[in-house]
mmCIF file of C-alpha atoms in Angstrom:
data_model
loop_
_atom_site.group_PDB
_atom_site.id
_atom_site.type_symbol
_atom_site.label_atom_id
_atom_site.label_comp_id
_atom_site.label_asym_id
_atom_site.label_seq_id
_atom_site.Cartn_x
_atom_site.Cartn_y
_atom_site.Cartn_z
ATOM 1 C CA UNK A 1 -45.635 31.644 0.469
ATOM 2 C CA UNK A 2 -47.049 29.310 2.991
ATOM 3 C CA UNK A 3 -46.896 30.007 6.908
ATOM 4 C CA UNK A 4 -47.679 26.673 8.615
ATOM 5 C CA UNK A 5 -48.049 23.503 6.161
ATOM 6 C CA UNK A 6 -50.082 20.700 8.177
ATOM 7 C CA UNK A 7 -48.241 17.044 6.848
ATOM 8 C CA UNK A 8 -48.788 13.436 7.785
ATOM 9 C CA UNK A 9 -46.096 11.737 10.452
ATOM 10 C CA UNK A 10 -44.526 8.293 9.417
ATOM 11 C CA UNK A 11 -43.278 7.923 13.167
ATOM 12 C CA UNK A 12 -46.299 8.662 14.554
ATOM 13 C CA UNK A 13 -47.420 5.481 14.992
ATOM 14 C CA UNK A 14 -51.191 6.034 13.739
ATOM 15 C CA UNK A 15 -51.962 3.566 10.886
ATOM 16 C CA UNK A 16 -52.471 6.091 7.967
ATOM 17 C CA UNK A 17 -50.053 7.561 9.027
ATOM 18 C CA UNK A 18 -52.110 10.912 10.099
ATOM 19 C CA UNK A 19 -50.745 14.066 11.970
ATOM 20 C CA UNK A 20 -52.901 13.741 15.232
ATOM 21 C CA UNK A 21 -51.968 16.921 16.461
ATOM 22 C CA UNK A 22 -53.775 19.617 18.297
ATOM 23 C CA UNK A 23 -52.702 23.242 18.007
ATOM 24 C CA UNK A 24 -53.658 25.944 20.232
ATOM 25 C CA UNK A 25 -53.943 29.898 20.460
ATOM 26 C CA UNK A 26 -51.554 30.114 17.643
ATOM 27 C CA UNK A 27 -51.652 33.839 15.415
ATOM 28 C CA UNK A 28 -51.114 33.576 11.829
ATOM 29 C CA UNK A 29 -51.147 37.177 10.165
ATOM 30 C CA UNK A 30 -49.993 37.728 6.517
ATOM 31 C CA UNK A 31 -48.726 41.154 5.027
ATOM 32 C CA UNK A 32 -51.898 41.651 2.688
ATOM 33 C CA UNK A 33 -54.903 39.609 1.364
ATOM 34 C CA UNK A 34 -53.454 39.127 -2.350
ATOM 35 C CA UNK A 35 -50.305 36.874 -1.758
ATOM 36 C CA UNK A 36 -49.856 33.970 1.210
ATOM 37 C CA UNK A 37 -51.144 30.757 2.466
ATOM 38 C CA UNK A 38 -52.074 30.903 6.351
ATOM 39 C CA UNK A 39 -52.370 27.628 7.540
ATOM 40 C CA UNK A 40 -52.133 24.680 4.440
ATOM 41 C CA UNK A 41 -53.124 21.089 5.120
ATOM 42 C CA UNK A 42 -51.126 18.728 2.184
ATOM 43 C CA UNK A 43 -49.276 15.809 2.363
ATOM 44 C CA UNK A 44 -48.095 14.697 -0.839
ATOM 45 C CA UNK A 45 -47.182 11.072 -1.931
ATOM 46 C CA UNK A 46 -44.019 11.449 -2.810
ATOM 47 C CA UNK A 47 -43.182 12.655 0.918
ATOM 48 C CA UNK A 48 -43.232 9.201 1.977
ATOM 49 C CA UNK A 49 -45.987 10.261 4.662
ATOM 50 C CA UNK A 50 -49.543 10.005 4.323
ATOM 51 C CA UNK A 51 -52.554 12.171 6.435
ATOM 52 C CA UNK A 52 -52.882 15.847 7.274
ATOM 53 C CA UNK A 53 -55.851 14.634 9.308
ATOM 54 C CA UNK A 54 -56.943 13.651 12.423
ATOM 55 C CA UNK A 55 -55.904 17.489 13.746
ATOM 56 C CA UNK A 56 -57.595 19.490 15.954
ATOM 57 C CA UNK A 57 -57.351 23.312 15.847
ATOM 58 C CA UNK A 58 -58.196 25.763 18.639
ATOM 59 C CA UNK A 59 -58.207 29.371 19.033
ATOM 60 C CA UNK A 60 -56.346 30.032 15.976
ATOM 61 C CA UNK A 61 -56.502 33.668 14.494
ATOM 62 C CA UNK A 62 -55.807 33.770 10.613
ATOM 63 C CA UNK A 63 -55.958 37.056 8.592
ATOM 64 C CA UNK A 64 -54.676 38.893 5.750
ATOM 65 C CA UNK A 65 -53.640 36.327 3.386
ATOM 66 C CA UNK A 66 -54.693 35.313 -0.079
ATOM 67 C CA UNK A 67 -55.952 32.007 1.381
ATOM 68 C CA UNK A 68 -56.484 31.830 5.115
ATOM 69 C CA UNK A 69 -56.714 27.413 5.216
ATOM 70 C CA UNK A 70 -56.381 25.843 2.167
ATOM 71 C CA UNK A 71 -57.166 22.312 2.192
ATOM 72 C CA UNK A 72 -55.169 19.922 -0.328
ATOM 73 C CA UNK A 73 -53.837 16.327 -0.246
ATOM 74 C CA UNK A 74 -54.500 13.780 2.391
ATOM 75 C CA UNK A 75 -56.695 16.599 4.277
ATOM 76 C CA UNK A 76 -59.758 14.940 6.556
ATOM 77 C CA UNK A 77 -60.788 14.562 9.642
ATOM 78 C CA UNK A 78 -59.987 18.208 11.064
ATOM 79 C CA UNK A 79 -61.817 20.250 13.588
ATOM 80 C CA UNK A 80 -61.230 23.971 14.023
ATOM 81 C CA UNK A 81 -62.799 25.253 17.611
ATOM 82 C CA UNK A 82 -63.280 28.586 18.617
ATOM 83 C CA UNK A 83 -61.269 29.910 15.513
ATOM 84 C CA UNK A 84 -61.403 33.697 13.971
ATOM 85 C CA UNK A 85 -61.063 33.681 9.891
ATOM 86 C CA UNK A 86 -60.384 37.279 9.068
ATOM 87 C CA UNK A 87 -59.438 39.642 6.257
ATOM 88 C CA UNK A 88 -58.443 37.452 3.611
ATOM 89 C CA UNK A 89 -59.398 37.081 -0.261
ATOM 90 C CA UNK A 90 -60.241 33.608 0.616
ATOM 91 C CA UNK A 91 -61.119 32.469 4.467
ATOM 92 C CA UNK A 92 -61.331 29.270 3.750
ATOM 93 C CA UNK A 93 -60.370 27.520 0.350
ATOM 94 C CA UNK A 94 -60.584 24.322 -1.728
ATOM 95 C CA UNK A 95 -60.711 22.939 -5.259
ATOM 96 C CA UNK A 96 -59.490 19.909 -7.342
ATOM 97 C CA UNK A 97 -55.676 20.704 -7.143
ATOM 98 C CA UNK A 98 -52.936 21.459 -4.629
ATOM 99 C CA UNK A 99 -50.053 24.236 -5.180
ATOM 100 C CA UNK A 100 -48.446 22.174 -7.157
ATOM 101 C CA UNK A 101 -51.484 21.379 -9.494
ATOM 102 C CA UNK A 102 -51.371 17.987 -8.591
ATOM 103 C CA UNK A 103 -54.976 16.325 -8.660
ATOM 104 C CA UNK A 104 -56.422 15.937 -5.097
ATOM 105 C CA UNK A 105 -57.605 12.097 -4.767
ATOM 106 C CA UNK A 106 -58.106 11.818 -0.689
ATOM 107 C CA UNK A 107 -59.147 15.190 0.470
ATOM 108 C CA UNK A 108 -62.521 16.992 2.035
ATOM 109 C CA UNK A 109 -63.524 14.400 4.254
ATOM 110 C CA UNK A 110 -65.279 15.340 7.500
ATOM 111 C CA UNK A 111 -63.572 18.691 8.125
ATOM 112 C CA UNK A 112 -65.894 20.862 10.760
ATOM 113 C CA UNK A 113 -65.958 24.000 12.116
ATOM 114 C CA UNK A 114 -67.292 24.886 15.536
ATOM 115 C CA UNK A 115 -67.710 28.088 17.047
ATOM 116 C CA UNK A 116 -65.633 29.588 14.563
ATOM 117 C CA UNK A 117 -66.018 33.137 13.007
ATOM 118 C CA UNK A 118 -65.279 33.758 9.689
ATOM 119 C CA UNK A 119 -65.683 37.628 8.708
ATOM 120 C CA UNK A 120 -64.410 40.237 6.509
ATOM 121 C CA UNK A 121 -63.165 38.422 3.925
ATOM 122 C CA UNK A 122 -63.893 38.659 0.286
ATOM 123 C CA UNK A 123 -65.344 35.176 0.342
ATOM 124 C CA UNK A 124 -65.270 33.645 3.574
ATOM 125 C CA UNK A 125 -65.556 29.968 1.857
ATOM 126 C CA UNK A 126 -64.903 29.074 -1.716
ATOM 127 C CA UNK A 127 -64.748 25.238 -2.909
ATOM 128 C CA UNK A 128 -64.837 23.492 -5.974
ATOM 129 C CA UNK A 129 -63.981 19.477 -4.914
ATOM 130 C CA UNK A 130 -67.072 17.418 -4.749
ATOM 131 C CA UNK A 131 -65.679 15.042 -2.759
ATOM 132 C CA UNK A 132 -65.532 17.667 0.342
ATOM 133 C CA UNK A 133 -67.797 17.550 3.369
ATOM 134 C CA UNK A 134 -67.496 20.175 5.622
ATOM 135 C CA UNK A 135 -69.796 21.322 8.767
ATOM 136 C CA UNK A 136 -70.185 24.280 10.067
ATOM 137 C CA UNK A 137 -71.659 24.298 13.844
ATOM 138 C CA UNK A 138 -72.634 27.585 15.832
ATOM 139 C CA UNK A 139 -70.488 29.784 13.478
ATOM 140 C CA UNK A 140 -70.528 32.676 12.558
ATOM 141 C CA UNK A 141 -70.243 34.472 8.760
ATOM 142 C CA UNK A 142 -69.981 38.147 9.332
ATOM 143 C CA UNK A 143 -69.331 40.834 6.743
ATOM 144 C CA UNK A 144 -67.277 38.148 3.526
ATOM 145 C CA UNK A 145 -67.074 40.980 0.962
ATOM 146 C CA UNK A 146 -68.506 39.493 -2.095
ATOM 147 C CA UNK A 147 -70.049 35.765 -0.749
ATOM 148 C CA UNK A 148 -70.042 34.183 2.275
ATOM 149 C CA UNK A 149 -70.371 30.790 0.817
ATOM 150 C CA UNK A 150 -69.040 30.156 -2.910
ATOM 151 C CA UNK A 151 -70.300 26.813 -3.401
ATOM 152 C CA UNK A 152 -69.111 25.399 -6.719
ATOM 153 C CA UNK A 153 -68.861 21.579 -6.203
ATOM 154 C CA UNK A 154 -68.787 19.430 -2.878
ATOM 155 C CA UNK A 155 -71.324 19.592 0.272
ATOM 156 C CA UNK A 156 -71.577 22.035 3.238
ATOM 157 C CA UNK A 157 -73.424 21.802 6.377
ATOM 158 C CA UNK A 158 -74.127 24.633 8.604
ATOM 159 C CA UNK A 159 -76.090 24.012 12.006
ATOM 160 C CA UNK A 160 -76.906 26.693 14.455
ATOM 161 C CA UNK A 161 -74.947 29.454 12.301
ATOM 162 C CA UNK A 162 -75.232 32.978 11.509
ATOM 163 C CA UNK A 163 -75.371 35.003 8.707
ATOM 164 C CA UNK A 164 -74.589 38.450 8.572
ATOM 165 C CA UNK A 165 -74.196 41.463 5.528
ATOM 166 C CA UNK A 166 -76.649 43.547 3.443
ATOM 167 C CA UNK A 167 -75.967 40.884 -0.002
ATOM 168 C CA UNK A 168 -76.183 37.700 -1.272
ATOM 169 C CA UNK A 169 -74.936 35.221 0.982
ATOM 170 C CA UNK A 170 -74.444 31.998 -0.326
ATOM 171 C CA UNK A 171 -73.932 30.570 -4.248
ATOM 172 C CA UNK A 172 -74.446 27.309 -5.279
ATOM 173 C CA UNK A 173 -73.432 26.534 -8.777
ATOM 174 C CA UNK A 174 -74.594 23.364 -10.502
#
């Protein structure tokens, strides 16, 4: 069960191909934390259509899904501003392989988050890709259940955030 899948646009006109689209204010709330995509950025080859990039995100509110933004195929290049993250097993997720178990070859790539808070979650990021690259600017990570930061492959910035719960906060397996 996905809510919103982000996909690339063969009439967009933009040479890969990419979604260049900008979403605004938009609510995204599942029925509990253990089943659900909210918001999944994959665009597969066989769709014809390449790029769930170039996409800018603002004022989103996800919660109560299994994976609040899952990142998959064809995912870079995305900016979330002023977003809220909340009440899901994972806030932010992603590892080697889409729904589908396909293996993820262009994904990770630049994806930032400013402003953004991501609380109250069980882990309020979890990825295993090493070829992701995400920032994290002026954000804050209030109350994730277990981790705020499950860091099992891949590279994650964080400028200017905050860090808030009585536990561990971050895990960086090697």
């Amino acid at each position: 069960n996905v809510a919103i899948t982000i996909t690339g646009d063969s009439a967009s006109g933009n040479p890969y191909e990419q979604s260049a689209q900008y979403f605004k204010g938009i609510t995204l709330h599942g029925l509990d934390n253990t089943v659900g995509i909210g918001l999944y950025f994959n665009t597969t080859i066989a769709s014809g259509d390449c790029g769930s990039s170039h996409t800018y995100m603002q004022g989103l509110n996800i919660s109560y899904f299994k994976k609040g933004v899952r990142f998959a195929e064809h995912s870079y290049l995305i900016t979330f501003e002023g977003c809220d993250i909340w009440g899901c097993a994972d806030g932010i997720y992603m590892d080697t392989q889409d729904i589908a178990l396909n293996t993820l070859t262009d994904a990770g790539e630049n994806i930032r988050f400013n402003n953004c808070c991501i609380f109250q979650n069980d882990y309020g990021i979890r990825l295993n890709n090493g070829a992701t690259y995400f920032k994290f600017y002026a954000t804050s990570f209030d109350g994730n259940n277990v981790l705020s930061v499950l860091l099992a492959a891949g590279e994650i910035h964080c400028l200017g955030c905050h860090f808030e719960a009585n536990e561990q906060q971050v895990d960086v397996k090697s």
